[in-house]
């Protein structure tokens, strides 16, 4: 098993997530390469899909694998936005230039039917370890209630 860590810098909390190598091998391989240097960015709370926040990351065009429509608490999904399609959506157009991507972190339940119907697909590639789910929910809810904070996503030792 291999893991990543998600650190909430404002709350000074760190969570571990297991990479799902069996069901999303290409995505996990790409994220390991991407996270050779930690991804650091502001958290943005979801507008459409539920109890989720995301952090922008380097874009890598990956094939669809382990797609999810009803994300559960603790699931982590990678989304890629081609420049002339979804990176132009109003929520992204002022934040990213060219192709874009995000790591979406679900602290509660989600509903991606509308997003999926538009053609946006995400790869479920990691899950928060079960013993940290309650604290992860509280940390995500804190982001919703108090606003953005920097998140660091890195490979775990």
PDB file of N, CA, C and O in Angstrom, residues 36-97:
ATOM      1  N   UNK A  36       6.100  14.321  -6.855  1.00  0.00           N
ATOM      2  CA  UNK A  36       7.530  14.331  -6.544  1.00  0.00           C
ATOM      3  C   UNK A  36       7.860  15.659  -5.872  1.00  0.00           C
ATOM      4  O   UNK A  36       8.744  15.748  -5.026  1.00  0.00           O
ATOM      5  N   UNK A  37       7.143  16.699  -6.255  1.00  0.00           N
ATOM      6  CA  UNK A  37       7.147  17.992  -5.568  1.00  0.00           C
ATOM      7  C   UNK A  37       5.725  18.188  -5.047  1.00  0.00           C
ATOM      8  O   UNK A  37       4.758  18.025  -5.797  1.00  0.00           O
ATOM      9  N   UNK A  38       5.559  18.515  -3.777  1.00  0.00           N
ATOM     10  CA  UNK A  38       4.193  18.665  -3.244  1.00  0.00           C
ATOM     11  C   UNK A  38       3.367  19.677  -4.035  1.00  0.00           C
ATOM     12  O   UNK A  38       3.890  20.662  -4.547  1.00  0.00           O
ATOM     13  N   UNK A  39       2.077  19.421  -4.132  1.00  0.00           N
ATOM     14  CA  UNK A  39       1.124  20.373  -4.694  1.00  0.00           C
ATOM     15  C   UNK A  39       0.667  21.256  -3.541  1.00  0.00           C
ATOM     16  O   UNK A  39       0.216  20.759  -2.506  1.00  0.00           O
ATOM     17  N   UNK A  40       0.821  22.553  -3.712  1.00  0.00           N
ATOM     18  CA  UNK A  40       0.427  23.520  -2.691  1.00  0.00           C
ATOM     19  C   UNK A  40      -0.530  24.505  -3.348  1.00  0.00           C
ATOM     20  O   UNK A  40      -0.225  25.061  -4.404  1.00  0.00           O
ATOM     21  N   UNK A  41      -1.682  24.691  -2.740  1.00  0.00           N
ATOM     22  CA  UNK A  41      -2.626  25.634  -3.315  1.00  0.00           C
ATOM     23  C   UNK A  41      -3.759  25.951  -2.374  1.00  0.00           C
ATOM     24  O   UNK A  41      -3.982  25.266  -1.378  1.00  0.00           O
ATOM     25  N   UNK A  42      -4.483  27.001  -2.725  1.00  0.00           N
ATOM     26  CA  UNK A  42      -5.659  27.395  -1.956  1.00  0.00           C
ATOM     27  C   UNK A  42      -6.786  26.398  -2.199  1.00  0.00           C
ATOM     28  O   UNK A  42      -6.941  25.868  -3.299  1.00  0.00           O
ATOM     29  N   UNK A  43      -7.568  26.165  -1.169  1.00  0.00           N
ATOM     30  CA  UNK A  43      -8.741  25.302  -1.301  1.00  0.00           C
ATOM     31  C   UNK A  43      -9.893  26.129  -1.860  1.00  0.00           C
ATOM     32  O   UNK A  43     -10.083  27.283  -1.479  1.00  0.00           O
ATOM     33  N   UNK A  44     -10.628  25.538  -2.782  1.00  0.00           N
ATOM     34  CA  UNK A  44     -11.841  26.151  -3.331  1.00  0.00           C
ATOM     35  C   UNK A  44     -12.993  25.205  -3.050  1.00  0.00           C
ATOM     36  O   UNK A  44     -12.918  24.023  -3.404  1.00  0.00           O
ATOM     37  N   UNK A  45     -14.044  25.711  -2.428  1.00  0.00           N
ATOM     38  CA  UNK A  45     -15.182  24.839  -2.130  1.00  0.00           C
ATOM     39  C   UNK A  45     -16.043  24.679  -3.368  1.00  0.00           C
ATOM     40  O   UNK A  45     -16.215  25.607  -4.150  1.00  0.00           O
ATOM     41  N   UNK A  46     -16.614  23.508  -3.521  1.00  0.00           N
ATOM     42  CA  UNK A  46     -17.488  23.193  -4.641  1.00  0.00           C
ATOM     43  C   UNK A  46     -18.711  24.105  -4.675  1.00  0.00           C
ATOM     44  O   UNK A  46     -19.211  24.535  -3.634  1.00  0.00           O
ATOM     45  N   UNK A  47     -19.177  24.358  -5.882  1.00  0.00           N
ATOM     46  CA  UNK A  47     -20.402  25.126  -6.054  1.00  0.00           C
ATOM     47  C   UNK A  47     -21.575  24.189  -6.359  1.00  0.00           C
ATOM     48  O   UNK A  47     -22.663  24.354  -5.839  1.00  0.00           O
ATOM     49  N   UNK A  48     -21.332  23.201  -7.202  1.00  0.00           N
ATOM     50  CA  UNK A  48     -22.414  22.380  -7.741  1.00  0.00           C
ATOM     51  C   UNK A  48     -22.559  21.002  -7.121  1.00  0.00           C
ATOM     52  O   UNK A  48     -23.644  20.445  -7.116  1.00  0.00           O
ATOM     53  N   UNK A  49     -21.494  20.409  -6.662  1.00  0.00           N
ATOM     54  CA  UNK A  49     -21.489  18.959  -6.490  1.00  0.00           C
ATOM     55  C   UNK A  49     -21.582  18.432  -5.076  1.00  0.00           C
ATOM     56  O   UNK A  49     -21.674  17.230  -4.895  1.00  0.00           O
ATOM     57  N   UNK A  50     -21.547  19.264  -4.067  1.00  0.00           N
ATOM     58  CA  UNK A  50     -21.716  18.739  -2.720  1.00  0.00           C
ATOM     59  C   UNK A  50     -20.592  19.133  -1.784  1.00  0.00           C
ATOM     60  O   UNK A  50     -19.952  20.168  -1.950  1.00  0.00           O
ATOM     61  N   UNK A  51     -20.347  18.290  -0.805  1.00  0.00           N
ATOM     62  CA  UNK A  51     -19.378  18.569   0.252  1.00  0.00           C
ATOM     63  C   UNK A  51     -17.976  18.201  -0.221  1.00  0.00           C
ATOM     64  O   UNK A  51     -17.434  17.158   0.114  1.00  0.00           O
ATOM     65  N   UNK A  52     -17.413  19.129  -0.977  1.00  0.00           N
ATOM     66  CA  UNK A  52     -16.126  18.895  -1.626  1.00  0.00           C
ATOM     67  C   UNK A  52     -15.387  20.206  -1.744  1.00  0.00           C
ATOM     68  O   UNK A  52     -15.988  21.252  -1.917  1.00  0.00           O
ATOM     69  N   UNK A  53     -14.091  20.144  -1.611  1.00  0.00           N
ATOM     70  CA  UNK A  53     -13.246  21.269  -1.974  1.00  0.00           C
ATOM     71  C   UNK A  53     -12.148  20.727  -2.870  1.00  0.00           C
ATOM     72  O   UNK A  53     -11.912  19.523  -2.934  1.00  0.00           O
ATOM     73  N   UNK A  54     -11.509  21.625  -3.611  1.00  0.00           N
ATOM     74  CA  UNK A  54     -10.486  21.176  -4.550  1.00  0.00           C
ATOM     75  C   UNK A  54      -9.298  22.102  -4.523  1.00  0.00           C
ATOM     76  O   UNK A  54      -9.370  23.239  -4.048  1.00  0.00           O
ATOM     77  N   UNK A  55      -8.194  21.565  -5.032  1.00  0.00           N
ATOM     78  CA  UNK A  55      -6.936  22.291  -5.147  1.00  0.00           C
ATOM     79  C   UNK A  55      -6.460  22.103  -6.581  1.00  0.00           C
ATOM     80  O   UNK A  55      -6.456  20.977  -7.100  1.00  0.00           O
ATOM     81  N   UNK A  56      -6.079  23.192  -7.240  1.00  0.00           N
ATOM     82  CA  UNK A  56      -5.543  23.063  -8.594  1.00  0.00           C
ATOM     83  C   UNK A  56      -4.184  22.377  -8.547  1.00  0.00           C
ATOM     84  O   UNK A  56      -3.425  22.526  -7.578  1.00  0.00           O
ATOM     85  N   UNK A  57      -3.901  21.621  -9.607  1.00  0.00           N
ATOM     86  CA  UNK A  57      -2.649  20.879  -9.700  1.00  0.00           C
ATOM     87  C   UNK A  57      -2.192  20.880 -11.157  1.00  0.00           C
ATOM     88  O   UNK A  57      -2.945  21.290 -12.042  1.00  0.00           O
ATOM     89  N   UNK A  58      -0.968  20.434 -11.418  1.00  0.00           N
ATOM     90  CA  UNK A  58      -0.510  20.385 -12.809  1.00  0.00           C
ATOM     91  C   UNK A  58      -1.423  19.486 -13.655  1.00  0.00           C
ATOM     92  O   UNK A  58      -1.821  18.407 -13.217  1.00  0.00           O
ATOM     93  N   UNK A  59      -1.768  19.909 -14.875  1.00  0.00           N
ATOM     94  CA  UNK A  59      -2.650  19.110 -15.718  1.00  0.00           C
ATOM     95  C   UNK A  59      -1.918  17.956 -16.396  1.00  0.00           C
ATOM     96  O   UNK A  59      -0.841  18.131 -16.958  1.00  0.00           O
ATOM     97  N   UNK A  60      -2.524  16.783 -16.312  1.00  0.00           N
ATOM     98  CA  UNK A  60      -2.055  15.581 -17.009  1.00  0.00           C
ATOM     99  C   UNK A  60      -3.291  14.941 -17.630  1.00  0.00           C
ATOM    100  O   UNK A  60      -4.240  14.608 -16.917  1.00  0.00           O
ATOM    101  N   UNK A  61      -3.301  14.805 -18.937  1.00  0.00           N
ATOM    102  CA  UNK A  61      -4.438  14.205 -19.631  1.00  0.00           C
ATOM    103  C   UNK A  61      -4.366  12.694 -19.440  1.00  0.00           C
ATOM    104  O   UNK A  61      -3.476  12.032 -19.976  1.00  0.00           O
ATOM    105  N   UNK A  62      -5.289  12.138 -18.662  1.00  0.00           N
ATOM    106  CA  UNK A  62      -5.290  10.718 -18.332  1.00  0.00           C
ATOM    107  C   UNK A  62      -6.541  10.044 -18.883  1.00  0.00           C
ATOM    108  O   UNK A  62      -7.594  10.681 -18.991  1.00  0.00           O
ATOM    109  N   UNK A  63      -6.449   8.754 -19.172  1.00  0.00           N
ATOM    110  CA  UNK A  63      -7.657   8.037 -19.576  1.00  0.00           C
ATOM    111  C   UNK A  63      -8.602   7.898 -18.380  1.00  0.00           C
ATOM    112  O   UNK A  63      -8.166   7.934 -17.223  1.00  0.00           O
ATOM    113  N   UNK A  64      -9.878   7.759 -18.671  1.00  0.00           N
ATOM    114  CA  UNK A  64     -10.865   7.583 -17.619  1.00  0.00           C
ATOM    115  C   UNK A  64     -10.696   6.214 -16.970  1.00  0.00           C
ATOM    116  O   UNK A  64     -10.621   5.195 -17.656  1.00  0.00           O
ATOM    117  N   UNK A  65     -10.582   6.220 -15.646  1.00  0.00           N
ATOM    118  CA  UNK A  65     -10.559   4.957 -14.895  1.00  0.00           C
ATOM    119  C   UNK A  65     -11.144   5.210 -13.508  1.00  0.00           C
ATOM    120  O   UNK A  65     -10.959   6.267 -12.932  1.00  0.00           O
ATOM    121  N   UNK A  66     -11.888   4.252 -13.033  1.00  0.00           N
ATOM    122  CA  UNK A  66     -12.486   4.311 -11.697  1.00  0.00           C
ATOM    123  C   UNK A  66     -13.345   5.573 -11.518  1.00  0.00           C
ATOM    124  O   UNK A  66     -13.295   6.236 -10.490  1.00  0.00           O
ATOM    125  N   UNK A  67     -14.134   5.876 -12.535  1.00  0.00           N
ATOM    126  CA  UNK A  67     -15.029   7.039 -12.513  1.00  0.00           C
ATOM    127  C   UNK A  67     -16.084   6.872 -11.419  1.00  0.00           C
ATOM    128  O   UNK A  67     -16.561   5.772 -11.169  1.00  0.00           O
ATOM    129  N   UNK A  68     -16.446   7.968 -10.781  1.00  0.00           N
ATOM    130  CA  UNK A  68     -17.448   7.941  -9.722  1.00  0.00           C
ATOM    131  C   UNK A  68     -18.463   9.057  -9.970  1.00  0.00           C
ATOM    132  O   UNK A  68     -18.099  10.147 -10.404  1.00  0.00           O
ATOM    133  N   UNK A  69     -19.745   8.765  -9.730  1.00  0.00           N
ATOM    134  CA  UNK A  69     -20.813   9.746  -9.872  1.00  0.00           C
ATOM    135  C   UNK A  69     -21.360  10.160  -8.500  1.00  0.00           C
ATOM    136  O   UNK A  69     -21.809  11.280  -8.323  1.00  0.00           O
ATOM    137  N   UNK A  70     -21.315   9.265  -7.542  1.00  0.00           N
ATOM    138  CA  UNK A  70     -21.815   9.531  -6.194  1.00  0.00           C
ATOM    139  C   UNK A  70     -20.652   9.422  -5.195  1.00  0.00           C
ATOM    140  O   UNK A  70     -20.529   8.447  -4.473  1.00  0.00           O
ATOM    141  N   UNK A  71     -19.761  10.423  -5.147  1.00  0.00           N
ATOM    142  CA  UNK A  71     -18.618  10.334  -4.240  1.00  0.00           C
ATOM    143  C   UNK A  71     -19.049  10.237  -2.779  1.00  0.00           C
ATOM    144  O   UNK A  71     -20.060  10.805  -2.373  1.00  0.00           O
ATOM    145  N   UNK A  72     -18.249   9.503  -2.033  1.00  0.00           N
ATOM    146  CA  UNK A  72     -18.501   9.294  -0.606  1.00  0.00           C
ATOM    147  C   UNK A  72     -17.455  10.059   0.204  1.00  0.00           C
ATOM    148  O   UNK A  72     -16.393  10.400  -0.302  1.00  0.00           O
ATOM    149  N   UNK A  73     -17.746  10.294   1.472  1.00  0.00           N
ATOM    150  CA  UNK A  73     -16.782  10.994   2.311  1.00  0.00           C
ATOM    151  C   UNK A  73     -15.403  10.323   2.283  1.00  0.00           C
ATOM    152  O   UNK A  73     -15.295   9.105   2.385  1.00  0.00           O
ATOM    153  N   UNK A  74     -14.388  11.160   2.117  1.00  0.00           N
ATOM    154  CA  UNK A  74     -13.012  10.675   2.127  1.00  0.00           C
ATOM    155  C   UNK A  74     -12.465  10.289   0.767  1.00  0.00           C
ATOM    156  O   UNK A  74     -11.277   9.982   0.650  1.00  0.00           O
ATOM    157  N   UNK A  75     -13.283  10.313  -0.271  1.00  0.00           N
ATOM    158  CA  UNK A  75     -12.785   9.951  -1.597  1.00  0.00           C
ATOM    159  C   UNK A  75     -12.095  11.148  -2.255  1.00  0.00           C
ATOM    160  O   UNK A  75     -12.498  12.294  -2.074  1.00  0.00           O
ATOM    161  N   UNK A  76     -11.046  10.836  -3.022  1.00  0.00           N
ATOM    162  CA  UNK A  76     -10.239  11.869  -3.670  1.00  0.00           C
ATOM    163  C   UNK A  76     -10.203  11.576  -5.168  1.00  0.00           C
ATOM    164  O   UNK A  76      -9.873  10.465  -5.585  1.00  0.00           O
ATOM    165  N   UNK A  77     -10.551  12.589  -5.957  1.00  0.00           N
ATOM    166  CA  UNK A  77     -10.757  12.422  -7.395  1.00  0.00           C
ATOM    167  C   UNK A  77      -9.878  13.414  -8.154  1.00  0.00           C
ATOM    168  O   UNK A  77      -9.768  14.584  -7.782  1.00  0.00           O
ATOM    169  N   UNK A  78      -9.279  12.940  -9.257  1.00  0.00           N
ATOM    170  CA  UNK A  78      -8.487  13.792 -10.147  1.00  0.00           C
ATOM    171  C   UNK A  78      -9.342  14.161 -11.356  1.00  0.00           C
ATOM    172  O   UNK A  78      -9.940  13.286 -11.998  1.00  0.00           O
ATOM    173  N   UNK A  79      -9.399  15.473 -11.674  1.00  0.00           N
ATOM    174  CA  UNK A  79     -10.115  15.974 -12.845  1.00  0.00           C
ATOM    175  C   UNK A  79      -9.157  16.718 -13.756  1.00  0.00           C
ATOM    176  O   UNK A  79      -8.352  17.518 -13.284  1.00  0.00           O
ATOM    177  N   UNK A  80      -9.293  16.498 -15.042  1.00  0.00           N
ATOM    178  CA  UNK A  80      -8.516  17.194 -16.061  1.00  0.00           C
ATOM    179  C   UNK A  80      -9.471  18.057 -16.875  1.00  0.00           C
ATOM    180  O   UNK A  80     -10.565  17.613 -17.241  1.00  0.00           O
ATOM    181  N   UNK A  81      -9.081  19.313 -17.158  1.00  0.00           N
ATOM    182  CA  UNK A  81      -9.913  20.253 -17.916  1.00  0.00           C
ATOM    183  C   UNK A  81      -9.164  20.727 -19.147  1.00  0.00           C
ATOM    184  O   UNK A  81      -8.295  21.586 -19.036  1.00  0.00           O
ATOM    185  N   UNK A  82      -9.499  20.214 -20.331  1.00  0.00           N
ATOM    186  CA  UNK A  82      -8.863  20.740 -21.544  1.00  0.00           C
ATOM    187  C   UNK A  82      -9.177  22.230 -21.709  1.00  0.00           C
ATOM    188  O   UNK A  82     -10.274  22.691 -21.382  1.00  0.00           O
ATOM    189  N   UNK A  83      -8.220  22.972 -22.229  1.00  0.00           N
ATOM    190  CA  UNK A  83      -8.325  24.432 -22.318  1.00  0.00           C
ATOM    191  C   UNK A  83      -9.606  24.905 -22.995  1.00  0.00           C
ATOM    192  O   UNK A  83     -10.264  25.817 -22.513  1.00  0.00           O
ATOM    193  N   UNK A  84      -9.957  24.327 -24.093  1.00  0.00           N
ATOM    194  CA  UNK A  84     -11.100  24.824 -24.855  1.00  0.00           C
ATOM    195  C   UNK A  84     -12.421  24.188 -24.450  1.00  0.00           C
ATOM    196  O   UNK A  84     -13.418  24.362 -25.128  1.00  0.00           O
ATOM    197  N   UNK A  85     -12.413  23.453 -23.352  1.00  0.00           N
ATOM    198  CA  UNK A  85     -13.665  22.865 -22.879  1.00  0.00           C
ATOM    199  C   UNK A  85     -13.962  23.369 -21.479  1.00  0.00           C
ATOM    200  O   UNK A  85     -14.457  24.455 -21.289  1.00  0.00           O
ATOM    201  N   UNK A  86     -13.595  22.614 -20.474  1.00  0.00           N
ATOM    202  CA  UNK A  86     -14.027  22.898 -19.111  1.00  0.00           C
ATOM    203  C   UNK A  86     -13.158  23.904 -18.385  1.00  0.00           C
ATOM    204  O   UNK A  86     -13.596  24.506 -17.416  1.00  0.00           O
ATOM    205  N   UNK A  87     -11.923  24.121 -18.850  1.00  0.00           N
ATOM    206  CA  UNK A  87     -11.094  25.137 -18.210  1.00  0.00           C
ATOM    207  C   UNK A  87     -11.675  26.521 -18.463  1.00  0.00           C
ATOM    208  O   UNK A  87     -11.332  27.473 -17.775  1.00  0.00           O
ATOM    209  N   UNK A  88     -12.591  26.633 -19.427  1.00  0.00           N
ATOM    210  CA  UNK A  88     -13.243  27.903 -19.692  1.00  0.00           C
ATOM    211  C   UNK A  88     -14.495  28.132 -18.873  1.00  0.00           C
ATOM    212  O   UNK A  88     -15.123  29.175 -18.978  1.00  0.00           O
ATOM    213  N   UNK A  89     -14.882  27.153 -18.049  1.00  0.00           N
ATOM    214  CA  UNK A  89     -16.052  27.342 -17.192  1.00  0.00           C
ATOM    215  C   UNK A  89     -15.839  28.554 -16.302  1.00  0.00           C
ATOM    216  O   UNK A  89     -14.714  28.835 -15.882  1.00  0.00           O
ATOM    217  N   UNK A  90     -16.912  29.241 -15.975  1.00  0.00           N
ATOM    218  CA  UNK A  90     -16.788  30.483 -15.202  1.00  0.00           C
ATOM    219  C   UNK A  90     -16.044  30.299 -13.890  1.00  0.00           C
ATOM    220  O   UNK A  90     -15.357  31.194 -13.436  1.00  0.00           O
ATOM    221  N   UNK A  91     -16.147  29.123 -13.257  1.00  0.00           N
ATOM    222  CA  UNK A  91     -15.461  28.932 -11.980  1.00  0.00           C
ATOM    223  C   UNK A  91     -13.959  28.761 -12.147  1.00  0.00           C
ATOM    224  O   UNK A  91     -13.209  28.902 -11.193  1.00  0.00           O
ATOM    225  N   UNK A  92     -13.498  28.462 -13.366  1.00  0.00           N
ATOM    226  CA  UNK A  92     -12.079  28.217 -13.586  1.00  0.00           C
ATOM    227  C   UNK A  92     -11.396  29.265 -14.453  1.00  0.00           C
ATOM    228  O   UNK A  92     -10.189  29.439 -14.360  1.00  0.00           O
ATOM    229  N   UNK A  93     -12.140  29.964 -15.293  1.00  0.00           N
ATOM    230  CA  UNK A  93     -11.513  30.767 -16.348  1.00  0.00           C
ATOM    231  C   UNK A  93     -10.584  31.857 -15.841  1.00  0.00           C
ATOM    232  O   UNK A  93      -9.620  32.184 -16.500  1.00  0.00           O
ATOM    233  N   UNK A  94     -10.847  32.415 -14.681  1.00  0.00           N
ATOM    234  CA  UNK A  94      -9.964  33.458 -14.168  1.00  0.00           C
ATOM    235  C   UNK A  94      -8.804  32.902 -13.344  1.00  0.00           C
ATOM    236  O   UNK A  94      -7.891  33.634 -12.989  1.00  0.00           O
ATOM    237  N   UNK A  95      -8.849  31.601 -13.045  1.00  0.00           N
ATOM    238  CA  UNK A  95      -7.829  31.014 -12.180  1.00  0.00           C
ATOM    239  C   UNK A  95      -6.761  30.234 -12.928  1.00  0.00           C
ATOM    240  O   UNK A  95      -5.663  30.073 -12.414  1.00  0.00           O
ATOM    241  N   UNK A  96      -7.101  29.704 -14.090  1.00  0.00           N
ATOM    242  CA  UNK A  96      -6.138  28.880 -14.832  1.00  0.00           C
ATOM    243  C   UNK A  96      -6.066  29.344 -16.278  1.00  0.00           C
ATOM    244  O   UNK A  96      -7.053  29.792 -16.845  1.00  0.00           O
ATOM    245  N   UNK A  97      -4.900  29.245 -16.832  1.00  0.00           N
ATOM    246  CA  UNK A  97      -4.673  29.567 -18.241  1.00  0.00           C
ATOM    247  C   UNK A  97      -4.254  28.274 -18.935  1.00  0.00           C
ATOM    248  O   UNK A  97      -3.398  27.567 -18.438  1.00  0.00           O
TER     249      UNK A  97
END
